[in-house]
mmCIF file with all atom_site columns, C-alpha atoms in Angstrom:
data_model
loop_
_atom_site.group_PDB
_atom_site.id
_atom_site.type_symbol
_atom_site.label_atom_id
_atom_site.label_alt_id
_atom_site.label_comp_id
_atom_site.label_asym_id
_atom_site.label_entity_id
_atom_site.label_seq_id
_atom_site.pdbx_PDB_ins_code
_atom_site.Cartn_x
_atom_site.Cartn_y
_atom_site.Cartn_z
_atom_site.occupancy
_atom_site.B_iso_or_equiv
_atom_site.pdbx_formal_charge
_atom_site.auth_seq_id
_atom_site.auth_comp_id
_atom_site.auth_asym_id
_atom_site.auth_atom_id
_atom_site.pdbx_PDB_model_num
ATOM 1   C CA . ASP A 1 1   ? 16.421  1.204   1.953   1.00 78.00 ? 246 ASP A CA 1
ATOM 2   C CA . SER A 1 2   ? 14.126  -0.666  0.069   1.00 78.00 ? 247 SER A CA 1
ATOM 3   C CA . GLY A 1 3   ? 15.435  -1.609  -3.402  1.00 91.00 ? 248 GLY A CA 1
ATOM 4   C CA . VAL A 1 4   ? 12.700  1.035   -4.567  1.00 96.00 ? 249 VAL A CA 1
ATOM 5   C CA . THR A 1 5   ? 13.905  4.861   -5.284  1.00 97.00 ? 250 THR A CA 1
ATOM 6   C CA . GLN A 1 6   ? 11.211  7.775   -5.429  1.00 97.00 ? 251 GLN A CA 1
ATOM 7   C CA . THR A 1 7   ? 12.804  11.203  -6.693  1.00 97.00 ? 252 THR A CA 1
ATOM 8   C CA . PRO A 1 8   ? 11.812  13.673  -5.602  1.00 97.00 ? 253 PRO A CA 1
ATOM 9   C CA . LYS A 1 9   ? 11.351  12.892  -2.038  1.00 96.00 ? 254 LYS A CA 1
ATOM 10  C CA . HIS A 1 10  ? 9.103   16.821  -1.600  1.00 97.00 ? 255 HIS A CA 1
ATOM 11  C CA . LEU A 1 11  ? 7.371   18.781  -4.280  1.00 97.00 ? 256 LEU A CA 1
ATOM 12  C CA . ILE A 1 12  ? 6.150   21.993  -4.005  1.00 98.00 ? 257 ILE A CA 1
ATOM 13  C CA . THR A 1 13  ? 4.111   23.418  -7.354  1.00 97.00 ? 258 THR A CA 1
ATOM 14  C CA . ALA A 1 14  ? 1.641   25.985  -8.040  1.00 98.00 ? 259 ALA A CA 1
ATOM 15  C CA . THR A 1 15  ? -1.675  25.016  -9.247  1.00 98.00 ? 260 THR A CA 1
ATOM 16  C CA . GLY A 1 16  ? -1.944  24.945  -13.152 1.00 97.00 ? 261 GLY A CA 1
ATOM 17  C CA . GLN A 1 17  ? 1.921   23.227  -13.156 1.00 98.00 ? 262 GLN A CA 1
ATOM 18  C CA . ARG A 1 18  ? 2.721   20.176  -14.475 1.00 98.00 ? 263 ARG A CA 1
ATOM 19  C CA . VAL A 1 19  ? 5.149   17.869  -12.718 1.00 98.00 ? 264 VAL A CA 1
ATOM 20  C CA . THR A 1 20  ? 7.188   14.128  -12.958 1.00 98.00 ? 265 THR A CA 1
ATOM 21  C CA . LEU A 1 21  ? 7.820   11.856  -10.481 1.00 98.00 ? 266 LEU A CA 1
ATOM 22  C CA . ARG A 1 22  ? 10.081  9.393   -11.066 1.00 98.00 ? 267 ARG A CA 1
ATOM 23  C CA . CYS A 1 23  ? 10.529  5.405   -9.471  1.00 98.00 ? 268 CYS A CA 1
ATOM 24  C CA . SER A 1 24  ? 13.246  3.005   -9.986  1.00 97.00 ? 269 SER A CA 1
ATOM 25  C CA . PRO A 1 25  ? 12.459  -0.487  -8.569  1.00 96.00 ? 270 PRO A CA 1
ATOM 26  C CA . ARG A 1 26  ? 13.529  -3.378  -6.604  1.00 94.00 ? 271 ARG A CA 1
ATOM 27  C CA . SER A 1 27  ? 16.509  -4.782  -9.253  1.00 92.00 ? 272 SER A CA 1
ATOM 28  C CA . GLY A 1 28  ? 14.705  -7.767  -11.061 1.00 88.00 ? 273 GLY A CA 1
ATOM 29  C CA . ASP A 1 29  ? 10.817  -6.649  -10.762 1.00 91.00 ? 274 ASP A CA 1
ATOM 30  C CA . LEU A 1 30  ? 9.356   -5.989  -13.520 1.00 89.00 ? 275 LEU A CA 1
ATOM 31  C CA . SER A 1 31  ? 6.070   -4.501  -12.704 1.00 89.00 ? 276 SER A CA 1
ATOM 32  C CA . VAL A 1 32  ? 5.549   -1.222  -11.023 1.00 93.00 ? 277 VAL A CA 1
ATOM 33  C CA . TYR A 1 33  ? 2.526   0.555   -9.321  1.00 93.00 ? 278 TYR A CA 1
ATOM 34  C CA . TRP A 1 34  ? 1.658   4.004   -8.827  1.00 96.00 ? 279 TRP A CA 1
ATOM 35  C CA . TYR A 1 35  ? -0.513  4.802   -5.311  1.00 96.00 ? 280 TYR A CA 1
ATOM 36  C CA . GLN A 1 36  ? -1.760  7.976   -3.946  1.00 96.00 ? 281 GLN A CA 1
ATOM 37  C CA . GLN A 1 37  ? -2.251  8.302   -0.463  1.00 94.00 ? 282 GLN A CA 1
ATOM 38  C CA . SER A 1 38  ? -4.223  11.459  0.245   1.00 90.00 ? 283 SER A CA 1
ATOM 39  C CA . LEU A 1 39  ? -5.435  12.938  3.700   1.00 80.00 ? 284 LEU A CA 1
ATOM 40  C CA . ASP A 1 40  ? -7.476  10.685  5.887   1.00 73.00 ? 285 ASP A CA 1
ATOM 41  C CA . GLN A 1 41  ? -7.596  8.158   2.653   1.00 80.00 ? 286 GLN A CA 1
ATOM 42  C CA . GLY A 1 42  ? -5.864  4.880   2.432   1.00 84.00 ? 287 GLY A CA 1
ATOM 43  C CA . LEU A 1 43  ? -3.834  3.926   -0.439  1.00 92.00 ? 288 LEU A CA 1
ATOM 44  C CA . GLN A 1 44  ? -5.616  5.016   -4.167  1.00 93.00 ? 289 GLN A CA 1
ATOM 45  C CA . PHE A 1 45  ? -4.292  2.554   -6.632  1.00 93.00 ? 290 PHE A CA 1
ATOM 46  C CA . LEU A 1 46  ? -3.542  4.544   -9.763  1.00 96.00 ? 291 LEU A CA 1
ATOM 47  C CA . ILE A 1 47  ? -2.238  2.407   -12.482 1.00 95.00 ? 292 ILE A CA 1
ATOM 48  C CA . GLN A 1 48  ? 0.195   -0.296  -13.198 1.00 92.00 ? 293 GLN A CA 1
ATOM 49  C CA . TYR A 1 49  ? 2.892   -1.537  -15.789 1.00 92.00 ? 294 TYR A CA 1
ATOM 50  C CA . TYR A 1 50  ? 4.501   -4.524  -16.266 1.00 89.00 ? 295 TYR A CA 1
ATOM 51  C CA . ASN A 1 51  ? 7.556   -5.155  -18.465 1.00 90.00 ? 296 ASN A CA 1
ATOM 52  C CA . GLY A 1 52  ? 7.076   -1.569  -20.234 1.00 93.00 ? 297 GLY A CA 1
ATOM 53  C CA . GLU A 1 53  ? 3.454   -2.363  -20.986 1.00 93.00 ? 298 GLU A CA 1
ATOM 54  C CA . GLU A 1 54  ? 0.217   -1.064  -19.203 1.00 93.00 ? 299 GLU A CA 1
ATOM 55  C CA . ARG A 1 55  ? -1.434  -3.342  -17.185 1.00 89.00 ? 300 ARG A CA 1
ATOM 56  C CA . ALA A 1 56  ? -4.140  -2.127  -14.868 1.00 89.00 ? 301 ALA A CA 1
ATOM 57  C CA . LYS A 1 57  ? -5.487  1.138   -14.116 1.00 92.00 ? 302 LYS A CA 1
ATOM 58  C CA . GLY A 1 58  ? -7.279  2.418   -11.153 1.00 91.00 ? 303 GLY A CA 1
ATOM 59  C CA . ASN A 1 59  ? -8.830  5.514   -10.282 1.00 85.00 ? 304 ASN A CA 1
ATOM 60  C CA . ILE A 1 60  ? -6.664  7.962   -12.341 1.00 94.00 ? 305 ILE A CA 1
ATOM 61  C CA . LEU A 1 61  ? -7.656  10.941  -13.638 1.00 94.00 ? 306 LEU A CA 1
ATOM 62  C CA . GLU A 1 62  ? -7.502  11.798  -17.135 1.00 96.00 ? 307 GLU A CA 1
ATOM 63  C CA . ARG A 1 63  ? -4.766  14.504  -16.388 1.00 97.00 ? 308 ARG A CA 1
ATOM 64  C CA . PHE A 1 64  ? -2.477  11.620  -14.753 1.00 97.00 ? 309 PHE A CA 1
ATOM 65  C CA . SER A 1 65  ? -0.220  9.554   -17.083 1.00 97.00 ? 310 SER A CA 1
ATOM 66  C CA . ALA A 1 66  ? 2.443   7.132   -16.802 1.00 97.00 ? 311 ALA A CA 1
ATOM 67  C CA . GLN A 1 67  ? 4.881   5.036   -18.766 1.00 97.00 ? 312 GLN A CA 1
ATOM 68  C CA . GLN A 1 68  ? 7.514   2.374   -18.109 1.00 97.00 ? 313 GLN A CA 1
ATOM 69  C CA . PHE A 1 69  ? 10.867  2.935   -20.046 1.00 96.00 ? 314 PHE A CA 1
ATOM 70  C CA . PRO A 1 70  ? 12.750  -0.382  -21.673 1.00 96.00 ? 315 PRO A CA 1
ATOM 71  C CA . ASP A 1 71  ? 15.392  0.024   -18.193 1.00 95.00 ? 316 ASP A CA 1
ATOM 72  C CA . LEU A 1 72  ? 12.152  -0.201  -16.447 1.00 95.00 ? 317 LEU A CA 1
ATOM 73  C CA . HIS A 1 73  ? 11.787  3.056   -14.176 1.00 97.00 ? 318 HIS A CA 1
ATOM 74  C CA . SER A 1 74  ? 8.604   4.528   -14.728 1.00 98.00 ? 319 SER A CA 1
ATOM 75  C CA . GLU A 1 75  ? 7.660   8.311   -14.875 1.00 98.00 ? 320 GLU A CA 1
ATOM 76  C CA . LEU A 1 76  ? 4.111   9.550   -13.043 1.00 98.00 ? 321 LEU A CA 1
ATOM 77  C CA . ASN A 1 77  ? 2.722   12.572  -15.010 1.00 98.00 ? 322 ASN A CA 1
ATOM 78  C CA . LEU A 1 78  ? 0.455   15.405  -13.310 1.00 98.00 ? 323 LEU A CA 1
ATOM 79  C CA . SER A 1 79  ? -0.521  18.073  -15.357 1.00 97.00 ? 324 SER A CA 1
ATOM 80  C CA . SER A 1 80  ? -3.106  21.172  -14.581 1.00 97.00 ? 325 SER A CA 1
ATOM 81  C CA . LEU A 1 81  ? -2.564  20.779  -11.222 1.00 97.00 ? 326 LEU A CA 1
ATOM 82  C CA . GLU A 1 82  ? -5.458  21.642  -8.247  1.00 97.00 ? 327 GLU A CA 1
ATOM 83  C CA . LEU A 1 83  ? -5.155  22.179  -4.567  1.00 96.00 ? 328 LEU A CA 1
ATOM 84  C CA . GLY A 1 84  ? -6.143  18.180  -4.233  1.00 94.00 ? 329 GLY A CA 1
ATOM 85  C CA . ASP A 1 85  ? -3.882  16.599  -5.967  1.00 96.00 ? 330 ASP A CA 1
ATOM 86  C CA . SER A 1 86  ? -1.442  17.284  -2.811  1.00 96.00 ? 331 SER A CA 1
ATOM 87  C CA . ALA A 1 87  ? -0.704  14.011  -1.821  1.00 96.00 ? 332 ALA A CA 1
ATOM 88  C CA . LEU A 1 88  ? 1.720   11.242  -0.784  1.00 96.00 ? 333 LEU A CA 1
ATOM 89  C CA . TYR A 1 89  ? 2.367   10.065  -4.333  1.00 98.00 ? 334 TYR A CA 1
ATOM 90  C CA . PHE A 1 90  ? 4.112   5.860   -3.517  1.00 97.00 ? 335 PHE A CA 1
ATOM 91  C CA . CYS A 1 91  ? 5.292   3.617   -6.299  1.00 97.00 ? 336 CYS A CA 1
ATOM 92  C CA . ALA A 1 92  ? 5.792   -0.323  -5.587  1.00 94.00 ? 337 ALA A CA 1
ATOM 93  C CA . SER A 1 93  ? 7.258   -3.269  -7.887  1.00 93.00 ? 338 SER A CA 1
ATOM 94  C CA . SER A 1 94  ? 7.375   -7.153  -7.638  1.00 88.00 ? 339 SER A CA 1
ATOM 95  C CA . HIS A 1 95  ? 8.956   -9.060  -9.398  1.00 80.00 ? 340 HIS A CA 1
ATOM 96  C CA . GLY A 1 96  ? 5.331   -11.115 -10.060 1.00 65.00 ? 341 GLY A CA 1
ATOM 97  C CA . THR A 1 97  ? 6.149   -14.772 -8.607  1.00 51.00 ? 342 THR A CA 1
ATOM 98  C CA . GLY A 1 98  ? 6.112   -14.857 -4.766  1.00 51.00 ? 343 GLY A CA 1
ATOM 99  C CA . ASN A 1 99  ? 3.107   -14.025 -2.444  1.00 54.00 ? 344 ASN A CA 1
ATOM 100 C CA . TYR A 1 100 ? 4.855   -11.208 -0.646  1.00 63.00 ? 345 TYR A CA 1
ATOM 101 C CA . GLY A 1 101 ? 3.047   -8.567  -2.287  1.00 73.00 ? 346 GLY A CA 1
ATOM 102 C CA . TYR A 1 102 ? 4.995   -5.420  -2.806  1.00 86.00 ? 347 TYR A CA 1
ATOM 103 C CA . THR A 1 103 ? 8.361   -3.826  -2.339  1.00 92.00 ? 348 THR A CA 1
ATOM 104 C CA . PHE A 1 104 ? 7.031   0.192   -1.877  1.00 95.00 ? 349 PHE A CA 1
ATOM 105 C CA . GLY A 1 105 ? 9.630   3.236   -2.095  1.00 96.00 ? 350 GLY A CA 1
ATOM 106 C CA . SER A 1 106 ? 9.264   5.866   0.346   1.00 96.00 ? 351 SER A CA 1
ATOM 107 C CA . GLY A 1 107 ? 7.110   7.988   -1.514  1.00 97.00 ? 352 GLY A CA 1
ATOM 108 C CA . THR A 1 108 ? 7.078   11.712  -3.138  1.00 97.00 ? 353 THR A CA 1
ATOM 109 C CA . ARG A 1 109 ? 4.893   14.196  -1.204  1.00 97.00 ? 354 ARG A CA 1
ATOM 110 C CA . LEU A 1 110 ? 3.665   16.565  -3.309  1.00 97.00 ? 355 LEU A CA 1
ATOM 111 C CA . THR A 1 111 ? 2.763   19.905  -2.197  1.00 97.00 ? 356 THR A CA 1
ATOM 112 C CA . VAL A 1 112 ? -0.135  22.124  -4.642  1.00 97.00 ? 357 VAL A CA 1
ATOM 113 C CA . VAL A 1 113 ? -0.144  25.459  -3.552  1.00 97.00 ? 358 VAL A CA 1
ATOM 114 C CA . ASP B 2 1   ? -17.197 2.273   -2.448  1.00 71.00 ? 114 ASP B CA 1
ATOM 115 C CA . GLN B 2 2   ? -14.510 0.853   -0.458  1.00 83.00 ? 115 GLN B CA 1
ATOM 116 C CA . GLN B 2 3   ? -13.744 -2.684  -0.626  1.00 91.00 ? 116 GLN B CA 1
ATOM 117 C CA . VAL B 2 4   ? -11.385 -2.921  2.228   1.00 95.00 ? 117 VAL B CA 1
ATOM 118 C CA . LYS B 2 5   ? -12.408 -1.359  5.420   1.00 95.00 ? 118 LYS B CA 1
ATOM 119 C CA . GLN B 2 6   ? -10.597 -0.418  8.456   1.00 96.00 ? 119 GLN B CA 1
ATOM 120 C CA . ASN B 2 7   ? -12.926 0.622   10.265  1.00 92.00 ? 120 ASN B CA 1
ATOM 121 C CA . SER B 2 8   ? -10.624 2.476   13.378  1.00 95.00 ? 121 SER B CA 1
ATOM 122 C CA . PRO B 2 9   ? -8.073  5.012   12.415  1.00 94.00 ? 122 PRO B CA 1
ATOM 123 C CA . SER B 2 10  ? -6.471  4.594   15.706  1.00 96.00 ? 123 SER B CA 1
ATOM 124 C CA . LEU B 2 11  ? -6.007  2.345   18.832  1.00 97.00 ? 124 LEU B CA 1
ATOM 125 C CA . SER B 2 12  ? -3.978  2.523   22.223  1.00 98.00 ? 125 SER B CA 1
ATOM 126 C CA . VAL B 2 13  ? -2.398  -0.390  23.691  1.00 98.00 ? 126 VAL B CA 1
ATOM 127 C CA . GLN B 2 14  ? 0.068   -0.405  26.936  1.00 98.00 ? 127 GLN B CA 1
ATOM 128 C CA . GLU B 2 15  ? 3.237   -1.840  26.116  1.00 98.00 ? 128 GLU B CA 1
ATOM 129 C CA . GLY B 2 16  ? 3.000   -5.750  26.698  1.00 97.00 ? 129 GLY B CA 1
ATOM 130 C CA . ARG B 2 17  ? -0.625  -6.236  25.986  1.00 98.00 ? 130 ARG B CA 1
ATOM 131 C CA . ILE B 2 18  ? -2.163  -7.623  22.855  1.00 98.00 ? 131 ILE B CA 1
ATOM 132 C CA . SER B 2 19  ? -2.905  -5.482  20.210  1.00 98.00 ? 132 SER B CA 1
ATOM 133 C CA . ILE B 2 20  ? -5.813  -6.556  17.600  1.00 98.00 ? 133 ILE B CA 1
ATOM 134 C CA . LEU B 2 21  ? -6.450  -4.835  14.662  1.00 98.00 ? 134 LEU B CA 1
ATOM 135 C CA . ASN B 2 22  ? -9.246  -5.556  12.617  1.00 98.00 ? 135 ASN B CA 1
ATOM 136 C CA . CYS B 2 23  ? -10.057 -5.172  8.768   1.00 98.00 ? 136 CYS B CA 1
ATOM 137 C CA . ASP B 2 24  ? -13.225 -5.671  6.803   1.00 97.00 ? 137 ASP B CA 1
ATOM 138 C CA . TYR B 2 25  ? -14.003 -6.893  2.826   1.00 96.00 ? 138 TYR B CA 1
ATOM 139 C CA . THR B 2 26  ? -16.549 -6.984  0.587   1.00 95.00 ? 139 THR B CA 1
ATOM 140 C CA . ASN B 2 27  ? -15.108 -8.514  -2.460  1.00 90.00 ? 140 ASN B CA 1
ATOM 141 C CA . SER B 2 28  ? -15.941 -12.621 -2.192  1.00 90.00 ? 141 SER B CA 1
ATOM 142 C CA . MET B 2 29  ? -13.407 -12.532 -4.905  1.00 87.00 ? 142 MET B CA 1
ATOM 143 C CA . PHE B 2 30  ? -10.451 -11.529 -2.559  1.00 90.00 ? 143 PHE B CA 1
ATOM 144 C CA . ASP B 2 31  ? -8.460  -14.364 -1.849  1.00 87.00 ? 144 ASP B CA 1
ATOM 145 C CA . TYR B 2 32  ? -4.911  -13.249 -0.482  1.00 90.00 ? 145 TYR B CA 1
ATOM 146 C CA . PHE B 2 33  ? -4.728  -11.052 2.232   1.00 93.00 ? 146 PHE B CA 1
ATOM 147 C CA . LEU B 2 34  ? -1.785  -8.705  3.527   1.00 93.00 ? 147 LEU B CA 1
ATOM 148 C CA . TRP B 2 35  ? -0.794  -6.505  5.991   1.00 96.00 ? 148 TRP B CA 1
ATOM 149 C CA . TYR B 2 36  ? 1.594   -3.623  5.681   1.00 96.00 ? 149 TYR B CA 1
ATOM 150 C CA . LYS B 2 37  ? 3.622   -1.323  8.543   1.00 97.00 ? 150 LYS B CA 1
ATOM 151 C CA . LYS B 2 38  ? 3.999   1.843   8.099   1.00 95.00 ? 151 LYS B CA 1
ATOM 152 C CA . TYR B 2 39  ? 6.391   4.339   9.954   1.00 94.00 ? 152 TYR B CA 1
ATOM 153 C CA . PRO B 2 40  ? 6.623   8.456   9.016   1.00 90.00 ? 153 PRO B CA 1
ATOM 154 C CA . ALA B 2 41  ? 8.321   9.403   6.032   1.00 87.00 ? 154 ALA B CA 1
ATOM 155 C CA . GLU B 2 42  ? 8.679   5.732   4.714   1.00 92.00 ? 155 GLU B CA 1
ATOM 156 C CA . GLY B 2 43  ? 7.044   3.516   2.317   1.00 94.00 ? 156 GLY B CA 1
ATOM 157 C CA . PRO B 2 44  ? 4.173   1.056   3.847   1.00 95.00 ? 157 PRO B CA 1
ATOM 158 C CA . THR B 2 45  ? 5.976   -2.386  4.140   1.00 94.00 ? 158 THR B CA 1
ATOM 159 C CA . PHE B 2 46  ? 4.890   -6.078  4.222   1.00 93.00 ? 159 PHE B CA 1
ATOM 160 C CA . LEU B 2 47  ? 4.288   -7.183  7.573   1.00 95.00 ? 160 LEU B CA 1
ATOM 161 C CA . ILE B 2 48  ? 2.309   -10.701 7.021   1.00 95.00 ? 161 ILE B CA 1
ATOM 162 C CA . SER B 2 49  ? 0.070   -12.572 5.039   1.00 92.00 ? 162 SER B CA 1
ATOM 163 C CA . ILE B 2 50  ? -2.704  -15.101 4.900   1.00 93.00 ? 163 ILE B CA 1
ATOM 164 C CA . SER B 2 51  ? -4.281  -16.836 2.489   1.00 91.00 ? 164 SER B CA 1
ATOM 165 C CA . SER B 2 52  ? -7.992  -17.802 1.609   1.00 91.00 ? 165 SER B CA 1
ATOM 166 C CA . ILE B 2 53  ? -6.907  -21.502 1.842   1.00 92.00 ? 166 ILE B CA 1
ATOM 167 C CA . LYS B 2 54  ? -6.424  -20.689 5.597   1.00 95.00 ? 167 LYS B CA 1
ATOM 168 C CA . ASP B 2 55  ? -8.009  -19.087 8.592   1.00 96.00 ? 168 ASP B CA 1
ATOM 169 C CA . LYS B 2 56  ? -4.330  -18.338 10.875  1.00 97.00 ? 169 LYS B CA 1
ATOM 170 C CA . ASN B 2 57  ? -1.154  -17.233 9.588   1.00 97.00 ? 170 ASN B CA 1
ATOM 171 C CA . GLU B 2 58  ? 1.493   -16.734 12.406  1.00 98.00 ? 171 GLU B CA 1
ATOM 172 C CA . ASP B 2 59  ? 5.349   -15.155 11.955  1.00 96.00 ? 172 ASP B CA 1
ATOM 173 C CA . GLY B 2 60  ? 6.597   -14.264 16.057  1.00 97.00 ? 173 GLY B CA 1
ATOM 174 C CA . ARG B 2 61  ? 4.380   -12.222 17.757  1.00 98.00 ? 174 ARG B CA 1
ATOM 175 C CA . PHE B 2 62  ? 2.224   -11.247 14.678  1.00 98.00 ? 175 PHE B CA 1
ATOM 176 C CA . THR B 2 63  ? -0.917  -13.272 13.801  1.00 98.00 ? 176 THR B CA 1
ATOM 177 C CA . VAL B 2 64  ? -3.563  -13.182 11.133  1.00 98.00 ? 177 VAL B CA 1
ATOM 178 C CA . PHE B 2 65  ? -6.749  -14.442 11.781  1.00 98.00 ? 178 PHE B CA 1
ATOM 179 C CA . LEU B 2 66  ? -9.200  -14.947 8.514   1.00 97.00 ? 179 LEU B CA 1
ATOM 180 C CA . ASN B 2 67  ? -12.719 -15.520 9.005   1.00 97.00 ? 180 ASN B CA 1
ATOM 181 C CA . LYS B 2 68  ? -14.294 -15.602 5.385   1.00 95.00 ? 181 LYS B CA 1
ATOM 182 C CA . SER B 2 69  ? -17.625 -16.055 5.914   1.00 95.00 ? 182 SER B CA 1
ATOM 183 C CA . ALA B 2 70  ? -17.868 -12.524 7.808   1.00 97.00 ? 183 ALA B CA 1
ATOM 184 C CA . LYS B 2 71  ? -15.109 -11.391 5.163   1.00 96.00 ? 184 LYS B CA 1
ATOM 185 C CA . HIS B 2 72  ? -13.179 -10.405 8.454   1.00 97.00 ? 185 HIS B CA 1
ATOM 186 C CA . LEU B 2 73  ? -9.350  -9.822  8.890   1.00 97.00 ? 186 LEU B CA 1
ATOM 187 C CA . SER B 2 74  ? -7.487  -9.680  12.278  1.00 98.00 ? 187 SER B CA 1
ATOM 188 C CA . LEU B 2 75  ? -3.994  -8.713  12.846  1.00 98.00 ? 188 LEU B CA 1
ATOM 189 C CA . HIS B 2 76  ? -3.028  -10.036 16.371  1.00 98.00 ? 189 HIS B CA 1
ATOM 190 C CA . ILE B 2 77  ? 0.479   -8.402  17.798  1.00 98.00 ? 190 ILE B CA 1
ATOM 191 C CA . VAL B 2 78  ? 1.718   -9.900  20.965  1.00 98.00 ? 191 VAL B CA 1
ATOM 192 C CA . PRO B 2 79  ? 3.229   -8.776  23.169  1.00 98.00 ? 192 PRO B CA 1
ATOM 193 C CA . SER B 2 80  ? 3.070   -5.424  21.795  1.00 98.00 ? 193 SER B CA 1
ATOM 194 C CA . GLN B 2 81  ? 6.385   -2.946  22.142  1.00 98.00 ? 194 GLN B CA 1
ATOM 195 C CA . PRO B 2 82  ? 6.883   0.631   21.682  1.00 97.00 ? 195 PRO B CA 1
ATOM 196 C CA . GLY B 2 83  ? 8.541   0.341   17.866  1.00 96.00 ? 196 GLY B CA 1
ATOM 197 C CA . ASP B 2 84  ? 5.252   -1.629  16.446  1.00 98.00 ? 197 ASP B CA 1
ATOM 198 C CA . SER B 2 85  ? 3.326   2.209   16.824  1.00 98.00 ? 198 SER B CA 1
ATOM 199 C CA . ALA B 2 86  ? 2.780   2.675   12.779  1.00 97.00 ? 199 ALA B CA 1
ATOM 200 C CA . VAL B 2 87  ? 0.313   2.946   10.675  1.00 96.00 ? 200 VAL B CA 1
ATOM 201 C CA . TYR B 2 88  ? -0.577  -0.771  9.777   1.00 97.00 ? 201 TYR B CA 1
ATOM 202 C CA . PHE B 2 89  ? -2.739  -1.375  6.486   1.00 96.00 ? 202 PHE B CA 1
ATOM 203 C CA . CYS B 2 90  ? -4.948  -4.121  5.427   1.00 96.00 ? 203 CYS B CA 1
ATOM 204 C CA . ALA B 2 91  ? -4.673  -5.287  2.202   1.00 94.00 ? 204 ALA B CA 1
ATOM 205 C CA . ALA B 2 92  ? -6.542  -7.681  -0.440  1.00 92.00 ? 205 ALA B CA 1
ATOM 206 C CA . SER B 2 93  ? -6.132  -9.151  -3.847  1.00 87.00 ? 206 SER B CA 1
ATOM 207 C CA . GLY B 2 94  ? -6.606  -12.001 -6.368  1.00 78.00 ? 207 GLY B CA 1
ATOM 208 C CA . GLN B 2 95  ? -4.153  -15.126 -6.469  1.00 64.00 ? 208 GLN B CA 1
ATOM 209 C CA . ASP B 2 96  ? -0.679  -14.273 -7.104  1.00 62.00 ? 209 ASP B CA 1
ATOM 210 C CA . SER B 2 97  ? -0.502  -10.447 -5.366  1.00 56.00 ? 210 SER B CA 1
ATOM 211 C CA . GLY B 2 98  ? 2.545   -10.039 -6.702  1.00 58.00 ? 211 GLY B CA 1
ATOM 212 C CA . ASN B 2 99  ? 1.288   -9.043  -9.894  1.00 63.00 ? 212 ASN B CA 1
ATOM 213 C CA . THR B 2 100 ? -2.569  -7.467  -9.290  1.00 71.00 ? 213 THR B CA 1
ATOM 214 C CA . PRO B 2 101 ? -3.134  -4.487  -7.909  1.00 85.00 ? 214 PRO B CA 1
ATOM 215 C CA . LEU B 2 102 ? -3.509  -4.513  -4.171  1.00 89.00 ? 215 LEU B CA 1
ATOM 216 C CA . VAL B 2 103 ? -6.434  -2.926  -2.557  1.00 91.00 ? 216 VAL B CA 1
ATOM 217 C CA . PHE B 2 104 ? -5.763  -1.365  0.809   1.00 93.00 ? 217 PHE B CA 1
ATOM 218 C CA . GLY B 2 105 ? -7.537  -0.080  3.419   1.00 95.00 ? 218 GLY B CA 1
ATOM 219 C CA . LYS B 2 106 ? -7.323  3.308   4.952   1.00 94.00 ? 219 LYS B CA 1
ATOM 220 C CA . GLY B 2 107 ? -4.732  2.480   7.776   1.00 95.00 ? 220 GLY B CA 1
ATOM 221 C CA . THR B 2 108 ? -4.713  2.394   11.917  1.00 97.00 ? 221 THR B CA 1
ATOM 222 C CA . ARG B 2 109 ? -2.500  4.050   14.102  1.00 96.00 ? 222 ARG B CA 1
ATOM 223 C CA . LEU B 2 110 ? -1.133  2.068   16.642  1.00 98.00 ? 223 LEU B CA 1
ATOM 224 C CA . SER B 2 111 ? 0.158   3.825   19.450  1.00 98.00 ? 224 SER B CA 1
ATOM 225 C CA . VAL B 2 112 ? 2.534   1.109   22.307  1.00 98.00 ? 225 VAL B CA 1
ATOM 226 C CA . ILE B 2 113 ? 2.364   2.916   25.229  1.00 96.00 ? 226 ILE B CA 1
ATOM 227 C CA . ALA B 2 114 ? 5.149   2.469   27.575  1.00 91.00 ? 227 ALA B CA 1
#
């Protein structure tokens, strides 16, 4: 158990729908990062939050949004889903003071049918 | 445009031999590099890192080499064990990797054959 919790582990939904992925960071970590891993692709950075505020944005579609709540958990909202949104979505957290990168959750596998 | 490239999607190595995984980067502003290992159904886990002020970092069976002039790094695993079979991701960042988004390569699947 890495200490980063992602729910749900699997999600199957239809095109056009909206889903919410949830992430609880490791205790004490202030930064949350969302990454997408599609077939044959590496981990694509989507967005970072630090202590409740958006810190950095990557290749995140306008149909996607995220937020970090006062208790530091984060949610990634995906709307108007398309077949191409099927992927593994990883959340990672970091404290920000070390040189050991992030701690990742085990991911949410989203399948859009 | 991929800033971090792992050009070998897969690699097979005999148990006990050396595994060498390669990674190239294009952004000269990167100054911190990490390797992550990923097993199926799990998230990536941190393996080893290296700062751009060094050219080698060793941790047990794992050694990372950095050649800044060539913008190239490699991960050596000696000796390779069946439990090392996983996908290995190379990642890069600016200083303080804990607070800047890591840029990842596509990964190399290592298979260690007993």
